[in-house]
N, CA and C of each residue as an Amber inpcrd file, in Angstrom:
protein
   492
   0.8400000  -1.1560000   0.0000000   0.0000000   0.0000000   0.0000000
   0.9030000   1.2430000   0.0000000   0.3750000   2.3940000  -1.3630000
   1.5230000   3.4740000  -1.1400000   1.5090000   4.0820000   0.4620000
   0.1120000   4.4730000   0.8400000   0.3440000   5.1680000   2.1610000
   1.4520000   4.5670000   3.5270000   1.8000000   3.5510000   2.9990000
   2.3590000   3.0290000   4.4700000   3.5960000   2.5230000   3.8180000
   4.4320000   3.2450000   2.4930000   5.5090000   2.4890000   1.8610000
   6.0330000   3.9880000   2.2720000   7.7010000   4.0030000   2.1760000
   8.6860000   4.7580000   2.4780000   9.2990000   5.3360000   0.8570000
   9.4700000   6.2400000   1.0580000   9.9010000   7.2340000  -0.4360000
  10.3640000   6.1310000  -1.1530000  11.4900000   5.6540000  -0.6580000
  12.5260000   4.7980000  -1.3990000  12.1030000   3.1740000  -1.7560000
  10.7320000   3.0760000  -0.9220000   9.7830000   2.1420000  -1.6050000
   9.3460000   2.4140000  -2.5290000   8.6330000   3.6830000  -3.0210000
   7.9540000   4.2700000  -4.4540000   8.5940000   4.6180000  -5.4850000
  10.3400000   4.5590000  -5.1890000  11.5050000   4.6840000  -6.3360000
  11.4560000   6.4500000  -5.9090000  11.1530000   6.4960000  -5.2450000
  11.2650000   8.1750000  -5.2700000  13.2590000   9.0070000  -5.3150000
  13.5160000   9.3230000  -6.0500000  15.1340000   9.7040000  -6.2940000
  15.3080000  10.1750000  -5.2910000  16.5050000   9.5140000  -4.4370000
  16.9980000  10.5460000  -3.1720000  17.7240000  11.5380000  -3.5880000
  18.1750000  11.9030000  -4.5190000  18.5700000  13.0110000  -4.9240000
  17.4390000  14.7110000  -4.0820000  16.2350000  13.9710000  -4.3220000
  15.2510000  14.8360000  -3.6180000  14.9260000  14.9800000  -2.7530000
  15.2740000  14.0740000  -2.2430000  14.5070000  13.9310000  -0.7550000
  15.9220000  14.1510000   0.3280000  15.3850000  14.3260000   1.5710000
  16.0410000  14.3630000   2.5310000  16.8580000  12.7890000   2.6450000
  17.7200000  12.5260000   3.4120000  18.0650000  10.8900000   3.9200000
  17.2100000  10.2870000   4.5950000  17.3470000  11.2620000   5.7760000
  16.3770000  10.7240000   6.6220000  14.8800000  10.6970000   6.5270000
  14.4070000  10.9840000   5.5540000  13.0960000  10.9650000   5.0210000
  13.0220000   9.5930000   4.2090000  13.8050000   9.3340000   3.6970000
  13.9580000   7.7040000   2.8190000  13.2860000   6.8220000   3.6240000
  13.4520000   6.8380000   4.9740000  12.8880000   5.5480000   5.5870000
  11.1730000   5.9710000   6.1020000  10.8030000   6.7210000   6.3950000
   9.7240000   7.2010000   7.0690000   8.6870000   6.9390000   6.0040000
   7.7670000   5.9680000   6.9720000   6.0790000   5.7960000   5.9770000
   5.9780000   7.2510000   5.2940000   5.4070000   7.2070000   3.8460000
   4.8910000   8.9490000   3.0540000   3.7390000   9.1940000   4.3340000
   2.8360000   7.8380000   4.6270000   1.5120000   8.7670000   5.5510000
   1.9030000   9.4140000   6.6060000   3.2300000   9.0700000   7.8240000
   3.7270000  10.1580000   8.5570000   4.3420000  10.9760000   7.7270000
   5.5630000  11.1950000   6.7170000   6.2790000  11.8930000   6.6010000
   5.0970000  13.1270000   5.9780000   3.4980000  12.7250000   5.5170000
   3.0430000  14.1790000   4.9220000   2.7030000  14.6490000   6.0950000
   2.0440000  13.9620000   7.3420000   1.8040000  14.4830000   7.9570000
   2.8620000  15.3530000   8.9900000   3.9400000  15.1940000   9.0620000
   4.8010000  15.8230000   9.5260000   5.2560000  17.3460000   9.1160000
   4.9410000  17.2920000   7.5390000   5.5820000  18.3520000   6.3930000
   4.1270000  19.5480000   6.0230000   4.5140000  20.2770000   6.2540000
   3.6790000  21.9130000   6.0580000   3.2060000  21.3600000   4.7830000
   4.1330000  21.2280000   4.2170000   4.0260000  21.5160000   2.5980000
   3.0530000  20.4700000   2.1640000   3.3530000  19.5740000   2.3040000
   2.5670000  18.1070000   2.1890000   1.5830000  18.5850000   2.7410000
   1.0440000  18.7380000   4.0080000  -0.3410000  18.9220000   4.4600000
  -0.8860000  19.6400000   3.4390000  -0.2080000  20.7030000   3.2910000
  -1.3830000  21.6450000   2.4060000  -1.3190000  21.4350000   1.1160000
  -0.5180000  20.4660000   0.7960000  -1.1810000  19.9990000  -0.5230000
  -2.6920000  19.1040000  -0.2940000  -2.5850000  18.1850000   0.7090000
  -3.3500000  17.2240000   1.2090000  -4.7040000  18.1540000   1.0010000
  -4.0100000  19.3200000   1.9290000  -5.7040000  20.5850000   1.8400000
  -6.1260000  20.4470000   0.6810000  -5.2800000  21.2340000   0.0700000
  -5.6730000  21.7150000  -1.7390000  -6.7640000  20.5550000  -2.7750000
  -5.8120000  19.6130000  -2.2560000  -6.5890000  17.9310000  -2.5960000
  -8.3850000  17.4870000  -2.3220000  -8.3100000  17.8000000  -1.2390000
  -9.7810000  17.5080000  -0.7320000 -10.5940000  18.8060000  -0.9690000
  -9.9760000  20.1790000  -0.6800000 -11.3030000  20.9360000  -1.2550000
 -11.1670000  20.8480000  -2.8530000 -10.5370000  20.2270000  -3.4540000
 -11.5240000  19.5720000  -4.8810000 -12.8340000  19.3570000  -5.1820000
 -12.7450000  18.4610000  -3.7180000 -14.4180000  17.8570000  -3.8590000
 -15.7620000  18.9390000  -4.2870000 -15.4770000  20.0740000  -3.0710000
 -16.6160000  21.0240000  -2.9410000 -16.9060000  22.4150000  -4.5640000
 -16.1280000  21.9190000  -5.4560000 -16.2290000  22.9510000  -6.3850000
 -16.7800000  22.1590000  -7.6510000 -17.7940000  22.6820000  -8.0650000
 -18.1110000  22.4430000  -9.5920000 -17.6340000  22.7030000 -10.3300000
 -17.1390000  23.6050000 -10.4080000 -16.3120000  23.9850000 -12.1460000
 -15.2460000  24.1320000 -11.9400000 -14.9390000  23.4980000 -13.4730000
 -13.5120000  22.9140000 -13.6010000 -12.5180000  23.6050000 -13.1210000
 -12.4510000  24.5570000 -13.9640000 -11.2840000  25.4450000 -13.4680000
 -11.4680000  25.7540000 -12.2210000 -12.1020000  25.4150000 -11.0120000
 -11.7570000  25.7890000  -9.9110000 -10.7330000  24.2940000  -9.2770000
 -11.3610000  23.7040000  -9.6440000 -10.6180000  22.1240000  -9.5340000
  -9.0580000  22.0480000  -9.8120000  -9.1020000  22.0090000 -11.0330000
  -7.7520000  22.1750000 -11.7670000  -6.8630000  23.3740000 -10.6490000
  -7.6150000  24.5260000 -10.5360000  -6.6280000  25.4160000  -9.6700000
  -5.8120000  25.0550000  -8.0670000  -6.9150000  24.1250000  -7.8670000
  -7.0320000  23.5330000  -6.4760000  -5.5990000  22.4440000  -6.7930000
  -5.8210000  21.6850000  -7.8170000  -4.4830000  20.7420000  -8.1680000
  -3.4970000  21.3300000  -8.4410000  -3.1340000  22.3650000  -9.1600000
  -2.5160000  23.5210000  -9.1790000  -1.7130000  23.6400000  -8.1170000
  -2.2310000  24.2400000  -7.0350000  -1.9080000  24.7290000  -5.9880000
  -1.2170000  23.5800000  -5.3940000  -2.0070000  22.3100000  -4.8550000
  -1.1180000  21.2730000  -4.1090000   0.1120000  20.9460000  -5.1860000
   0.1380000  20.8680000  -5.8590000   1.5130000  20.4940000  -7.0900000
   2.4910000  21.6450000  -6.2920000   2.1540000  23.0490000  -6.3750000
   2.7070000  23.8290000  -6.0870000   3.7390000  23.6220000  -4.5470000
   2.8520000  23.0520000  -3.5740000   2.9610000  22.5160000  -2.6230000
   3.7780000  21.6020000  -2.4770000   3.6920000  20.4110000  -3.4920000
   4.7190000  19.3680000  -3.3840000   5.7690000  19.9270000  -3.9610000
   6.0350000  20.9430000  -4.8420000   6.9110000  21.3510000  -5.4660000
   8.1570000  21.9510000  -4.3680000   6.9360000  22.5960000  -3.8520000
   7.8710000  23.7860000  -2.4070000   8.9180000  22.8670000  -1.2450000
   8.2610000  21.8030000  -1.3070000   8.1540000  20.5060000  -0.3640000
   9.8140000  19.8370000  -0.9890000   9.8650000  19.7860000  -2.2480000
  11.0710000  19.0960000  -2.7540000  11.9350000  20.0070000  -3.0140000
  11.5480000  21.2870000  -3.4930000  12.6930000  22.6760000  -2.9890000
  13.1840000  22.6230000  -2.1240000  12.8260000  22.6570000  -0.9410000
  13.5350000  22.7490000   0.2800000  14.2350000  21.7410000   0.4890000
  13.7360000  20.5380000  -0.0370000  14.3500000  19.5280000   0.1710000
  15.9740000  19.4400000  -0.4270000  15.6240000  20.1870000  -1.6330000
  17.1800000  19.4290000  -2.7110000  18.0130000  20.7990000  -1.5060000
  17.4000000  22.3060000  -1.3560000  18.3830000  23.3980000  -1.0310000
  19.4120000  22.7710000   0.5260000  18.3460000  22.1270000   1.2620000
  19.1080000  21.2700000   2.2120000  19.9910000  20.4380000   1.9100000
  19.8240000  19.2180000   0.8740000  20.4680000  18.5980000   0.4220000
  21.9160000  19.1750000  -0.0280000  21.8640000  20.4710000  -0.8350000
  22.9880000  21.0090000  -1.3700000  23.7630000  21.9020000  -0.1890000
  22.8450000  22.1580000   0.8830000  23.8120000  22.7870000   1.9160000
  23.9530000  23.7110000   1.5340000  23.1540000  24.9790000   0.6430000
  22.9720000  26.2110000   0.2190000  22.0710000  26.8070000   0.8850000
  22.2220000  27.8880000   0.8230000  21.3150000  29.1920000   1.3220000
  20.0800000  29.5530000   0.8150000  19.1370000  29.5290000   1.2470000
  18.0460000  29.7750000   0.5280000  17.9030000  30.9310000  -0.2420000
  17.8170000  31.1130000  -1.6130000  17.7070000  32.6290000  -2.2500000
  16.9200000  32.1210000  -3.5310000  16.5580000  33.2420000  -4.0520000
  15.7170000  32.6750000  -5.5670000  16.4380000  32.2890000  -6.2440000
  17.9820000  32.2330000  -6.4940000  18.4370000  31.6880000  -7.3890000
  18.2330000  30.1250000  -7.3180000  18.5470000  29.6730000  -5.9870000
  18.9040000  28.0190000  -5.2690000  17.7410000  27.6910000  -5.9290000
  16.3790000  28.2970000  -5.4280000  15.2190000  27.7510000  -5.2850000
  14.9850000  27.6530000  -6.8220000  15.1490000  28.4110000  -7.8440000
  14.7080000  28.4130000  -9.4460000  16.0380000  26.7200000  -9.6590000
  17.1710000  26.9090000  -9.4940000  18.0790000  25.9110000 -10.0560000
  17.3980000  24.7660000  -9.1530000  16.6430000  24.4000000  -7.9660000
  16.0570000  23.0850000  -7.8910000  14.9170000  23.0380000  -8.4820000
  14.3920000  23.7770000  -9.0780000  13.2920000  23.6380000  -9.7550000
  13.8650000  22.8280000 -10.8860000  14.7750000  23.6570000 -11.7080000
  15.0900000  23.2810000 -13.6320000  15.6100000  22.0770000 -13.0130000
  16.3740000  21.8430000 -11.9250000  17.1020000  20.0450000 -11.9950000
  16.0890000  18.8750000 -11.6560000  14.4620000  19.6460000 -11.6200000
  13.6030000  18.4680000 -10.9890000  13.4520000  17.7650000 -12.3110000
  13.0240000  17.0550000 -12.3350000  12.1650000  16.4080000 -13.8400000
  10.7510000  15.6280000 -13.3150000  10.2980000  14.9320000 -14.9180000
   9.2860000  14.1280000 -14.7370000   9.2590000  13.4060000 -13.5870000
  10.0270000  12.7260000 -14.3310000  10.5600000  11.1690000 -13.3690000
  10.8530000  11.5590000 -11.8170000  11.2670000  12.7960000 -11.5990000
  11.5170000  12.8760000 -10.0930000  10.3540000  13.0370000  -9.1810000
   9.6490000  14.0780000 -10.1650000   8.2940000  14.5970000  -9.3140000
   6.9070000  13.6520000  -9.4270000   6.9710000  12.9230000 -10.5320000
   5.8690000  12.3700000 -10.6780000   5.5910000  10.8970000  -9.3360000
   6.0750000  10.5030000  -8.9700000   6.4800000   9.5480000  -8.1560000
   5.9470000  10.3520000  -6.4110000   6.7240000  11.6330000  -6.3530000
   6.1620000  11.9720000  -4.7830000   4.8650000  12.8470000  -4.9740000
   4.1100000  13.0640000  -6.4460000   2.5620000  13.3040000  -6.5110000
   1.5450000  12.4800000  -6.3380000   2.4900000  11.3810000  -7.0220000
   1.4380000  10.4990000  -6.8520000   1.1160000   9.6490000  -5.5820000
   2.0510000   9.5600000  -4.8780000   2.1340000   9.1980000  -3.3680000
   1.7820000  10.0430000  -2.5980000   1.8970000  11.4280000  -2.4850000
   0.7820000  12.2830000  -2.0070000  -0.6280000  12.0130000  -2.2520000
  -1.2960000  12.3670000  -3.5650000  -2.3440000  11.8310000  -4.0940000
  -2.8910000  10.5000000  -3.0460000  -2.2630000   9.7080000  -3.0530000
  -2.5070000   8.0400000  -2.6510000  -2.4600000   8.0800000  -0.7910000
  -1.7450000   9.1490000  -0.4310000  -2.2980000   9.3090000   1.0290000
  -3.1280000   9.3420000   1.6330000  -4.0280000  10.3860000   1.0370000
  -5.3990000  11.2920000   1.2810000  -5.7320000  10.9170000  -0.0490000
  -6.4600000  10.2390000  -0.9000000  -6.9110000  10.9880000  -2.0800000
  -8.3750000  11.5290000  -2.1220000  -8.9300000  12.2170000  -3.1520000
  -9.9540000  12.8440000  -2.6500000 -11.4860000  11.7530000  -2.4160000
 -12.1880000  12.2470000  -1.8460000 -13.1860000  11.2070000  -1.8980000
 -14.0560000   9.9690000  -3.3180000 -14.2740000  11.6480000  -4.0620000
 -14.1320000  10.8840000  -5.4220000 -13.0760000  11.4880000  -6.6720000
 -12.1620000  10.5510000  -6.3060000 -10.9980000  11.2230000  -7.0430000
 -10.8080000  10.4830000  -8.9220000 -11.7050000   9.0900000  -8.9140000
 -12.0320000   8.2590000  -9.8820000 -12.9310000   9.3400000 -10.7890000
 -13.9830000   9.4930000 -10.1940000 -15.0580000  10.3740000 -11.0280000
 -14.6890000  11.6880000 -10.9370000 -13.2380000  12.3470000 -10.3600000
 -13.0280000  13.6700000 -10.8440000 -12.2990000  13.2450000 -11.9340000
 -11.4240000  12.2230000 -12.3750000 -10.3960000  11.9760000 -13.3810000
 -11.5240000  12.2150000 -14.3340000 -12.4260000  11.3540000 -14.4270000
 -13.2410000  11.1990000 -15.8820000 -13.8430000  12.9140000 -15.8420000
 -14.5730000  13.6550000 -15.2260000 -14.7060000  14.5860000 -15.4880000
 -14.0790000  15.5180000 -15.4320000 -12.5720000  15.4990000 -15.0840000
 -11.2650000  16.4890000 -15.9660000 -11.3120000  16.1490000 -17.2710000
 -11.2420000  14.6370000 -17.5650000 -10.9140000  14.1270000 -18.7950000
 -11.5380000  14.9870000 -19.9820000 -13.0660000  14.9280000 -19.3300000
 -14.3920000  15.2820000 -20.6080000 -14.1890000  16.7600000 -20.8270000
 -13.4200000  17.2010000 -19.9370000 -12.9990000  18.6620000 -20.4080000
 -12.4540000  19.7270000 -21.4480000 -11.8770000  18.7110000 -21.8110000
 -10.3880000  18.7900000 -23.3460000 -11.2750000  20.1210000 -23.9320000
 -12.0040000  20.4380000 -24.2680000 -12.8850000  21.4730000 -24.9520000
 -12.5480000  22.8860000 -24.6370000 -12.6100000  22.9660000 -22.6940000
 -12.1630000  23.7660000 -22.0370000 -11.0880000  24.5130000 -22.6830000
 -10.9590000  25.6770000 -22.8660000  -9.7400000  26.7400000 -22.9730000
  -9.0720000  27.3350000 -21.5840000  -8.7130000  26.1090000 -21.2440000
  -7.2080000  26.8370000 -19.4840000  -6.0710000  27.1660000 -19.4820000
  -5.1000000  28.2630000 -18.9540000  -4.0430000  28.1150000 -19.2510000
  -3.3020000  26.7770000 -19.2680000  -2.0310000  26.8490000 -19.9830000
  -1.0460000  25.9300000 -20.1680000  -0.4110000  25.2090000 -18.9080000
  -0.6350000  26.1000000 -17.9560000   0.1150000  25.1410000 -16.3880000
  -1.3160000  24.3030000 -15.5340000  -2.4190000  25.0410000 -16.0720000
  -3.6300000  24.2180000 -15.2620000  -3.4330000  23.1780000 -16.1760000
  -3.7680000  23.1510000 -17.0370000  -3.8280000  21.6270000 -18.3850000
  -3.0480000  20.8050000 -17.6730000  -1.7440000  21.4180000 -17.4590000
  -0.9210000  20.4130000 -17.1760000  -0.7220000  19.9830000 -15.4590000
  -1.2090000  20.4690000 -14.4090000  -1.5490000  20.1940000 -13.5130000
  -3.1690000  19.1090000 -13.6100000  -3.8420000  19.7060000 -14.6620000
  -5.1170000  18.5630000 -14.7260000  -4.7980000  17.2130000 -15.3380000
  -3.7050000  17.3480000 -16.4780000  -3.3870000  15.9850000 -16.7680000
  -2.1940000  15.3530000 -15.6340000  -1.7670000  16.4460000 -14.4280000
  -0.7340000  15.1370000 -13.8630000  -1.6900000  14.3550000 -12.8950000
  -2.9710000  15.2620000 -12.3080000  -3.9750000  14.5110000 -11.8300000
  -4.7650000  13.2310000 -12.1510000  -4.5500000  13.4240000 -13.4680000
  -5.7050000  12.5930000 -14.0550000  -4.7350000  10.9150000 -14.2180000
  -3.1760000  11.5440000 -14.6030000  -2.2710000  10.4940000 -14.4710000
  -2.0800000   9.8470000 -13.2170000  -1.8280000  10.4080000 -12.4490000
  -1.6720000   9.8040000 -11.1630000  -2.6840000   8.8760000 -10.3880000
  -4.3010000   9.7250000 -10.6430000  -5.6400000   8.5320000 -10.5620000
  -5.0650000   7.4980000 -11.2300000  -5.0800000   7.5570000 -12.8150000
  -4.9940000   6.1480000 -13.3440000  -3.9310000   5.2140000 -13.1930000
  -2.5440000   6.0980000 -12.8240000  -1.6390000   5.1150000 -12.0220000
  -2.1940000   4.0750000 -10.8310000  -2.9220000   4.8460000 -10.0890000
  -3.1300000   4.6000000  -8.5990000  -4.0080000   3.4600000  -8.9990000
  -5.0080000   3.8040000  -9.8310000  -5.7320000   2.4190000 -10.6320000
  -5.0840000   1.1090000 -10.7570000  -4.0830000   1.2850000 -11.4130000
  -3.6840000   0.1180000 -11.7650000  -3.0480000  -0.5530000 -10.9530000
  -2.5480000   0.1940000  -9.7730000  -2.0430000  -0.3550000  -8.4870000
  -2.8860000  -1.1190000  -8.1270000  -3.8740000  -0.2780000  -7.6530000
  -4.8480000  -0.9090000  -7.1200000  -5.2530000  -2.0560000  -7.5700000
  -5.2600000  -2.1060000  -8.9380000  -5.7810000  -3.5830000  -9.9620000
  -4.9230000  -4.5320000  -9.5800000  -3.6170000  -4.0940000  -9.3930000
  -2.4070000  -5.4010000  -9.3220000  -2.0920000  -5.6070000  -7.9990000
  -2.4410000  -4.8320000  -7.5080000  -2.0360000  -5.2110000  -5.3590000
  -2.4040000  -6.2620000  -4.9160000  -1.7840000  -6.9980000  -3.6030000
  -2.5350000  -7.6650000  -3.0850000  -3.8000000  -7.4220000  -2.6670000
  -4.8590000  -8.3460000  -2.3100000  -6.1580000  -8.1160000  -1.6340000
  -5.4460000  -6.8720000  -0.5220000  -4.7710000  -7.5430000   0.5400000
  -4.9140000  -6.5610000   1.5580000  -4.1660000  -4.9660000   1.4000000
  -3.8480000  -4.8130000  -0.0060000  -3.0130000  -3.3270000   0.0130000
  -3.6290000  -2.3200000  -0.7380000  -5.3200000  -2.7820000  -1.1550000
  -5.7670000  -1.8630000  -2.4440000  -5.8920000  -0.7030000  -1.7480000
  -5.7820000   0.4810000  -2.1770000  -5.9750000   1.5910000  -2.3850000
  -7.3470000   1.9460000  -2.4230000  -8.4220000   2.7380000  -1.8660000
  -9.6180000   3.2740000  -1.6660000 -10.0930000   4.5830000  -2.8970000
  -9.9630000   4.5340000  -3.9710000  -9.6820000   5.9780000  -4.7510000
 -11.1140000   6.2970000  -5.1690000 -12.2750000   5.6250000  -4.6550000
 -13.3800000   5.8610000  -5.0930000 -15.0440000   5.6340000  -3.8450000
């Protein structure tokens, strides 16, 4: 089960993460982390908004969150000073592959109540005209549900995931 697996269970790159964060369940380590919580926030008031673009903004925002969350993380890591420069150069060194892994394990902590039937109705959206960073905050959502899916499909009985 992701909630009770450790970063370095989910392949998460320690490059990002703290050390001592490698071993710690993700369900304590979000609850421990500002940043994480309030993505967790951002996550669940999903539920209460009808329109899209308020949704998407809401995913937006927690991305933003996990983002802030692995900033701090690499600026520690490098033993630098916090300034906008540090913070922009851990941004450009994040990638796909780094971030997609501690969203989706966020996601899989808390996910939202109906986080199945928000995927399909982001999906039906495509029509929508949103900026270029919501799109792409709505499709890492919509990826990460259907990841979490297929977990869920292939887990043992006792580790499925609740995403609906």
């Amino acid at each position: 089960m992701v909630q009770i697996s450790t970063p370095k269970q989910v392949n998460i790159p320690e490059k990002i993460m703290k050390v001592e964060d490698m071993k710690i369940p993700l369900h304590i380590l979000v609850h421990q982390n500002e940043h994480l919580q309030n993505a967790i926030d951002h996550f669940d008031l999903m539920q209460f908004f009808p329109n899209p673009i308020d949704i998407v903004a809401q995913i937006y925002l927690g991305m933003k969150k996990c983002e802030m969350f692995l900033t701090v993380n690499s600026i520690i890591n490098k033993l630098t000073i916090p300034s906008k420069k540090s913070k922009d150069l851990a941004s450009k060194e994040m990638s796909f592959d780094d971030f997609f892994p501690v969203y989706f394990s966020i996601v899989a902590v808390n996910p939202p109540p109906n986080s199945v039937q928000m995927k399909h109705f982001l999906d039906s959206i495509i029509g929508i005209s949103i900026p270029v960073t919501f799109d792409y905050a709505r499709l890492f959502f919509t990826s990460a549900v259907e990841y979490l899916e297929k977990y869920e499909n292939n887990a043992p009985e006792e580790e499925n995931i609740p995403l609906s």
